[in-house]
Amino acid sequence: MKTWLILLCGLVLWAVHFFVAYFIGEFIGETQGPRIAVLGLTLLCLAGVAALGVLLRSMRPEDDHDRWRRSAALGTLAISFVAIFWQGFPALFVP
Amino acid sequence: MSPEAPIPASTASWLPVILDSAGPFSQPVTTLAWVIFTGGFVILGIVIAALTIALFGSPRLKARLGGEKAIWIGGFAFPVVVLTILLIWGLWLTSHLSAQRITGDEMRVRVIGEMWWWRVHYLDENGRETFRDANELHIPVGQPVLLDLQAADVIHSFWVPRLAGKMDMIPGRTNRLLIQADAPGVYHGQCAEYCGGPHALMGFVVVAHAPEDFARWQAARAPAPAAQGSAARGADLFMSSGCAACHTIRGSPADGLAGPDLTHVGSRRSLGAGILPNNKGTLAGWIADSQALKPGNRMPAYHQFDGEELRALADYLASRQ
Amino acid sequence: MTSETGFDPALYARLPVEGPRPEGEEEKLCRAWSAPKGWQHLTEVNNQYIGIYYVGTAFLFFILAGILALLMRVQLAAPLLDVLPQDTYNQVFTMHGTVMMFLFAVPAVEAVAVLLLPQMLGARDLPFPRLSAYAFWAYAIGGLCFFASLFVGLAPDGGWFMYPPLTSKAFSPGINVDFWLLGIGFIEISAIAGAIEIIVGVMRTRAPGMSLDKMPIFAWALLVFAVMIIIAFPAVILSTLLLEAERALNWPIFDVGRGGDPVLWQHLFWFFGHPEVYIIFLPAAGMMSMIIPTVARTELVGYRMIVLAMLATGFLSFGVWAHHMFTTGMPPMTTGFFSAASMAVSVPAGIQVFSWIATYATGKPRFNAPGLFTMGAVIVFVTGGLTGVMVALVPFDWQVHDTYFIVAHLHYVLIGGMVFPLFAAFYYWIPMSSAWPLSERLAKWVFTLMFAGINIAFMPMHFAGLMGMPRRVYTYLPEHGWALPNLISTIGAFMFAAGVLLFVIDLARNFRPRPGGGSAGNVYGAGTLEWLPSDLYGSRSIPVVASREPLWDDPALAQNAERGGYFLPGSVTGYRESLVTSPIRAEPQYLQVLPGRTASPFAAALFTAGFFLALTVQAYTFSIASAILALMALLRWLWETDRHVPLDNVDIGGGIMVPANVTGPMSHGWWATITLLIVIGMIFSMALFGNAFLWSNQPAFWSQPPAILPAFPVLGLNLAAVALSLGARWILRRQRQGWASAALIGATALATGALVLEHSLWRAAGFDPEMSAQAALAYTLQALQMFILVVAVLMSFNIWARVLRGLVTAPTNTSVDVAALFIAYCGAQGFVGSLFPRLLGVS
């Protein structure tokens, strides 16, 4: 379980961000309030990814497997960071 | 013939229609398209070059490609930079072209997709219907036109590539689309969402007039005068043979609603929803056996008419200007 | 070294065991894994047989759907041709897409998984051999019958994504659409069965020592693939159920006149449909990542990056479904989310492509058949990927959506991302299960024709699309100027077909299937376990894995495994056996006794297919008879499972002892149950989404749902069912088998009572399923609940019968665990299903 949490934490955060943002757009609307909510959520999730990155870097791997797990997890965090960052853009472009 | 000035036939450009935009709602997309095509070719070239080096290159060049650093640069950093720029451009353009940017100065038309033709209702500024037509949309150049897009049966999609991107027509919804033509001309459109049967033959035309021509065209939307001669015989046949049960011709007893409004059918550029040129020959041919021309369409073939009757009907319809 | 299960990794040093093996050991192993004869080929469950059948059937569908493509290309070669009449063409393009996606692409990958995965992981077989046999037979029988609908003119004609209302009863009154809905729904069940098998297989049957970081990349790909299937496919199962309910029962879920919404179908379909593309691509990318290192004679560069790319793809691909819906009038911010996610999902694809290039660059690539196809795949896939980024841009998509530009894009992606890798895989792995390898000389021709063919066929389609040609047109008018690109496309399609034909000729000349290991051997010099010398039981003994390419790193490994120096060199019990290991570090946990040949999977598949097909053609008597027979076969199958092995601890080699009976969260049965519950939970969640979607999109038709307060007994009964069901495990721990089975039956009864009450509350509130989509969806939730409760009834009475026959062990028992989990889930679903629709009030 711990291994999966480490490997997937960033992506899980992306999924939370994506679906909450989508549900805001789908079920609440696209007026100013929801847009600000999406931006706030984006900043929160980006901070979350950054915090996870710091946490992972501070872990001391004991063997090859743990080292591998940590470096792969840092990679998924990088991708998640970019994906969440992009996910915030649409809230900035108001017709 | 029709009162308006002659319209240039569809401009013979060597460019594919999507890259040959004719209005402000398609022009920015064309620019975007040129940029991404160029960029796409360059990137494809880079990847093929990298693959070639990986397969045939000198050991020194190969060594540069053969590590995780190269993967991070080529597979992560480079795409992230390029895609960030593209995403911002795409999002800006989406909001820029969105029909939510209406100003209220637009001309308004409701277009309803039917299996396999288009109902066209011209609206006044308050959204009230002024008059009806089918399979052809007349607009003034230089003015944005706001389309209310609806569907009567299944999902269709309204698309005039040179004027704007497409927008689906979905039962129960009204989608809005802005189009505008900057030069007089005839612009082809076609249903873009598969709608069964002869979906392939569900086309239409948009005719853009210079403003003064458009005003003349609009003024001429009164029903044509009663038919004379052979056309009068055609009118009788039209009323007595069942045609009137499905088609409306304003100013006559025909008030059917199932098929296209034929009040001005004689002035249209095409028949059968954009698939045939409009003349007496094609009119007669369509009546006699539309199923051969557009299999599956909702109009039965009228084999019972003889040649003379078909001529009379064609005369009558051609006189409905 | 850290341990996951308490197993001491130092014990691995005892292996391989030196010295001769005991007399008769190998004979006993061979007896357990004997080859089938005659009719036994239908009842065999060994993955090496099922795998070959499976791959062959998938390839057959590739050929059949390819022939349909050629027919279409002939029709479109020039304007206004009349080769295929309109209605035939509409059936043919629908079948081409449907067969390629549902009957070729996904099954082909599962087929390769069934054939290769156990050998690659060092297992003897997949953990549920009967389930893979069932999945295969259901797919083969159902698929062939489905395809045959084309010959009687009853094939579906609504396009492979079947948008209502075109596919509703009003506009498609014939049974064509029903063929699609029931046929595809049924084949999806087979795909899900395969996915459960693969997940448990990858997680629990790896060779000892094969920790996650040493797993072959193909296994990683299959793991992500299978998890994606169990998340995505429920959406299409639910949507087919809903549309069939609308067609057969007049439940107006997609009917705007009664508060339904056709856009709901699009959301549900694409929530499945887009991940589907990555579901197809990922395993093929996994094959590429296996083949390229061998071709380049070096280890894979960026293994961990490929793994993280696959994990990222698995997630991100669930955020892109609505990019098929940019033209439905979605508001700009929402389209933006999907546009952004569509961009993001291309990043991991780029990482994989550059990893492959880096691997070529590091090694000394050979230009043999698999090599050529992988190289071609990179170029074709990148081309499709670039146009994919283009269509992720919303304004550009507004122009090219539903045109031939999209047709070109998706064929580049799927041929480059799946077909070329699969052909590389055919060349690469056929020596493993054939007497002879395929011809390298002919392969150059096959590759050249296919590579030139795809580019000549599909490159002009980009231009046809830009010229305004919509997709799914049976003909076109000459004045549009689309004739030239179409003619070129047709020529290219025939070149591609010629390449495939040459390949088939090569197969006929050189492919001689040899389950148990082809004598052609390791012709490309690969380093992974599937190239160990093998027989019907896989490798003679299961080696300890210390690296990603064990055959390269330990030259003596093959010989030591072959002489029985590693784990399980014989059969302890005399039955087929395999080793179950821990999920992260693959430490040996217990000995699993595998089932042998049995007719029940074949019979169950035959009659389930009969049930669905008879239902489609409205032969209700035959349908019910088939359902009963299928049920009997399933019960017979169930009855044979979970038999107690009269051994506690067994020596699996080198004196290392593991148990032979394991229950609870450690057992593979528990894992499979959890996976199944995720599938059911996803179907249910999709139905909840449907409720919320209509509530938000069709407020004019929404009426106040029944009040919450009167539903308290329903909620309470369901909670009691959860508690009682989980209590059955606690009771069993006190050696009361009879009471445990009574608790399970009681829990089922409580949940059933809750459902009856729930139904009567909605009826009493005046809701009728034909009245509105809101009511129809509320009753859909109840119908789903009814369906799982029927299963719960069968399960709880099965436990009771097993108790009577003394088959239920105490203090713990896997069958009881499984039933308790399932019934507890039923209670939980009943609780949520009753609460949720009541929360969606009129605002």
Short mmCIF file of N, CA and C in Angstrom, two decimals, chain C residues 393-457:
data_model
loop_
_atom_site.label_atom_id
_atom_site.label_comp_id
_atom_site.label_asym_id
_atom_site.label_seq_id
_atom_site.Cartn_x
_atom_site.Cartn_y
_atom_site.Cartn_z
N LEU C 393 -6.43 21.15 -29.51
CA LEU C 393 -6.69 22.59 -29.49
C LEU C 393 -8.13 22.81 -29.92
N VAL C 394 -8.93 23.32 -29.00
CA VAL C 394 -10.37 23.37 -29.23
C VAL C 394 -10.75 24.07 -30.55
N PRO C 395 -10.23 25.26 -30.85
CA PRO C 395 -10.69 25.92 -32.07
C PRO C 395 -10.33 25.13 -33.33
N PHE C 396 -9.16 24.49 -33.33
CA PHE C 396 -8.79 23.69 -34.49
C PHE C 396 -9.71 22.47 -34.58
N ASP C 397 -10.05 21.91 -33.43
CA ASP C 397 -10.94 20.75 -33.44
C ASP C 397 -12.33 21.12 -33.97
N TRP C 398 -12.78 22.34 -33.69
CA TRP C 398 -14.08 22.75 -34.23
C TRP C 398 -14.09 22.60 -35.75
N GLN C 399 -12.95 22.85 -36.37
CA GLN C 399 -12.89 22.69 -37.82
C GLN C 399 -12.77 21.23 -38.24
N VAL C 400 -11.83 20.50 -37.67
CA VAL C 400 -11.55 19.17 -38.24
C VAL C 400 -12.34 18.04 -37.58
N HIS C 401 -13.03 18.31 -36.48
CA HIS C 401 -13.82 17.27 -35.81
C HIS C 401 -14.76 16.59 -36.82
N ASP C 402 -14.85 15.26 -36.71
CA ASP C 402 -15.74 14.50 -37.59
C ASP C 402 -15.43 14.66 -39.08
N THR C 403 -14.18 14.96 -39.40
CA THR C 403 -13.80 14.97 -40.82
C THR C 403 -12.77 13.85 -41.04
N TYR C 404 -12.33 13.73 -42.29
CA TYR C 404 -11.31 12.74 -42.60
C TYR C 404 -9.98 13.05 -41.96
N PHE C 405 -9.78 14.29 -41.50
CA PHE C 405 -8.55 14.59 -40.76
C PHE C 405 -8.49 13.72 -39.50
N ILE C 406 -9.64 13.57 -38.85
CA ILE C 406 -9.70 12.73 -37.66
C ILE C 406 -9.50 11.26 -38.03
N VAL C 407 -10.10 10.86 -39.15
CA VAL C 407 -9.92 9.48 -39.59
C VAL C 407 -8.43 9.19 -39.78
N ALA C 408 -7.74 10.15 -40.41
CA ALA C 408 -6.30 9.98 -40.62
C ALA C 408 -5.58 9.93 -39.26
N HIS C 409 -5.90 10.87 -38.40
CA HIS C 409 -5.24 10.93 -37.09
C HIS C 409 -5.39 9.62 -36.33
N LEU C 410 -6.63 9.13 -36.24
CA LEU C 410 -6.82 7.97 -35.38
C LEU C 410 -6.19 6.71 -35.97
N HIS C 411 -6.13 6.64 -37.31
CA HIS C 411 -5.47 5.47 -37.89
C HIS C 411 -3.96 5.53 -37.71
N TYR C 412 -3.39 6.73 -37.79
CA TYR C 412 -1.95 6.83 -37.51
C TYR C 412 -1.66 6.41 -36.09
N VAL C 413 -2.48 6.89 -35.15
CA VAL C 413 -2.23 6.56 -33.75
C VAL C 413 -2.39 5.05 -33.52
N LEU C 414 -3.49 4.50 -34.04
CA LEU C 414 -3.76 3.09 -33.73
C LEU C 414 -2.87 2.15 -34.51
N ILE C 415 -2.53 2.48 -35.75
CA ILE C 415 -1.65 1.59 -36.50
C ILE C 415 -0.22 1.72 -35.99
N GLY C 416 0.21 2.98 -35.77
CA GLY C 416 1.55 3.16 -35.23
C GLY C 416 1.65 2.72 -33.78
N GLY C 417 0.58 2.92 -33.04
CA GLY C 417 0.63 2.64 -31.61
C GLY C 417 0.21 1.23 -31.26
N MET C 418 -0.42 0.51 -32.19
CA MET C 418 -0.90 -0.82 -31.82
C MET C 418 -0.60 -1.88 -32.89
N VAL C 419 -0.94 -1.59 -34.16
CA VAL C 419 -0.82 -2.64 -35.18
C VAL C 419 0.64 -2.95 -35.49
N PHE C 420 1.45 -1.91 -35.70
CA PHE C 420 2.87 -2.18 -35.97
C PHE C 420 3.55 -2.87 -34.79
N PRO C 421 3.36 -2.36 -33.56
CA PRO C 421 3.95 -3.10 -32.44
C PRO C 421 3.46 -4.55 -32.37
N LEU C 422 2.19 -4.77 -32.71
CA LEU C 422 1.68 -6.14 -32.65
C LEU C 422 2.35 -7.02 -33.71
N PHE C 423 2.56 -6.47 -34.89
CA PHE C 423 3.27 -7.26 -35.91
C PHE C 423 4.71 -7.52 -35.48
N ALA C 424 5.34 -6.49 -34.88
CA ALA C 424 6.68 -6.72 -34.33
C ALA C 424 6.63 -7.86 -33.33
N ALA C 425 5.57 -7.84 -32.50
CA ALA C 425 5.42 -8.88 -31.48
C ALA C 425 5.19 -10.25 -32.11
N PHE C 426 4.40 -10.29 -33.18
CA PHE C 426 4.20 -11.57 -33.86
C PHE C 426 5.56 -12.14 -34.28
N TYR C 427 6.35 -11.35 -34.98
CA TYR C 427 7.64 -11.84 -35.44
C TYR C 427 8.53 -12.24 -34.27
N TYR C 428 8.45 -11.43 -33.21
CA TYR C 428 9.38 -11.60 -32.09
C TYR C 428 9.04 -12.83 -31.26
N TRP C 429 7.74 -13.04 -31.00
CA TRP C 429 7.38 -14.11 -30.06
C TRP C 429 6.91 -15.40 -30.73
N ILE C 430 6.67 -15.35 -32.04
CA ILE C 430 6.21 -16.59 -32.68
C ILE C 430 7.23 -17.73 -32.51
N PRO C 431 8.53 -17.45 -32.55
CA PRO C 431 9.45 -18.58 -32.33
C PRO C 431 9.25 -19.26 -30.97
N MET C 432 8.60 -18.54 -30.04
CA MET C 432 8.37 -19.12 -28.72
C MET C 432 7.31 -20.20 -28.75
N SER C 433 6.37 -20.10 -29.68
CA SER C 433 5.32 -21.12 -29.68
C SER C 433 5.08 -21.70 -31.08
N SER C 434 6.10 -21.70 -31.88
CA SER C 434 5.98 -22.31 -33.20
C SER C 434 7.21 -23.17 -33.46
N ALA C 435 7.05 -24.16 -34.32
CA ALA C 435 8.17 -25.01 -34.63
C ALA C 435 9.24 -24.24 -35.40
N TRP C 436 8.80 -23.33 -36.26
CA TRP C 436 9.76 -22.54 -37.03
C TRP C 436 9.47 -21.07 -36.85
N PRO C 437 10.50 -20.21 -36.95
CA PRO C 437 10.22 -18.77 -36.97
C PRO C 437 9.67 -18.37 -38.33
N LEU C 438 9.16 -17.14 -38.44
CA LEU C 438 8.68 -16.65 -39.73
C LEU C 438 9.86 -16.21 -40.58
N SER C 439 9.56 -16.01 -41.86
CA SER C 439 10.64 -15.71 -42.80
C SER C 439 11.10 -14.27 -42.69
N GLU C 440 12.40 -14.08 -42.46
CA GLU C 440 12.96 -12.72 -42.39
C GLU C 440 12.94 -12.06 -43.77
N ARG C 441 13.12 -12.85 -44.80
CA ARG C 441 13.18 -12.30 -46.16
C ARG C 441 11.81 -11.73 -46.54
N LEU C 442 10.77 -12.53 -46.27
CA LEU C 442 9.42 -12.07 -46.59
C LEU C 442 9.04 -10.88 -45.70
N ALA C 443 9.55 -10.88 -44.47
CA ALA C 443 9.20 -9.83 -43.53
C ALA C 443 9.57 -8.46 -44.07
N LYS C 444 10.67 -8.37 -44.79
CA LYS C 444 11.08 -7.07 -45.35
C LYS C 444 10.01 -6.57 -46.31
N TRP C 445 9.46 -7.50 -47.10
CA TRP C 445 8.38 -7.12 -48.02
C TRP C 445 7.12 -6.74 -47.26
N VAL C 446 6.80 -7.55 -46.27
CA VAL C 446 5.60 -7.25 -45.48
C VAL C 446 5.71 -5.86 -44.89
N PHE C 447 6.87 -5.57 -44.29
CA PHE C 447 7.05 -4.27 -43.65
C PHE C 447 6.97 -3.14 -44.68
N THR C 448 7.68 -3.30 -45.79
CA THR C 448 7.71 -2.22 -46.78
C THR C 448 6.30 -1.93 -47.28
N LEU C 449 5.57 -2.98 -47.61
CA LEU C 449 4.21 -2.77 -48.13
C LEU C 449 3.32 -2.13 -47.07
N MET C 450 3.43 -2.60 -45.84
CA MET C 450 2.55 -2.06 -44.81
C MET C 450 2.93 -0.61 -44.48
N PHE C 451 4.21 -0.34 -44.40
CA PHE C 451 4.63 1.01 -44.03
C PHE C 451 4.28 2.01 -45.14
N ALA C 452 4.59 1.63 -46.37
CA ALA C 452 4.22 2.51 -47.49
C ALA C 452 2.70 2.61 -47.57
N GLY C 453 2.04 1.48 -47.40
CA GLY C 453 0.58 1.44 -47.52
C GLY C 453 -0.11 2.37 -46.54
N ILE C 454 0.30 2.34 -45.29
CA ILE C 454 -0.39 3.20 -44.32
C ILE C 454 -0.18 4.66 -44.66
N ASN C 455 1.03 5.02 -45.06
CA ASN C 455 1.26 6.44 -45.35
C ASN C 455 0.52 6.88 -46.61
N ILE C 456 0.50 6.01 -47.61
CA ILE C 456 -0.21 6.39 -48.84
C ILE C 456 -1.72 6.39 -48.60
N ALA C 457 -2.19 5.51 -47.73
CA ALA C 457 -3.63 5.46 -47.48
C ALA C 457 -4.09 6.61 -46.60
#
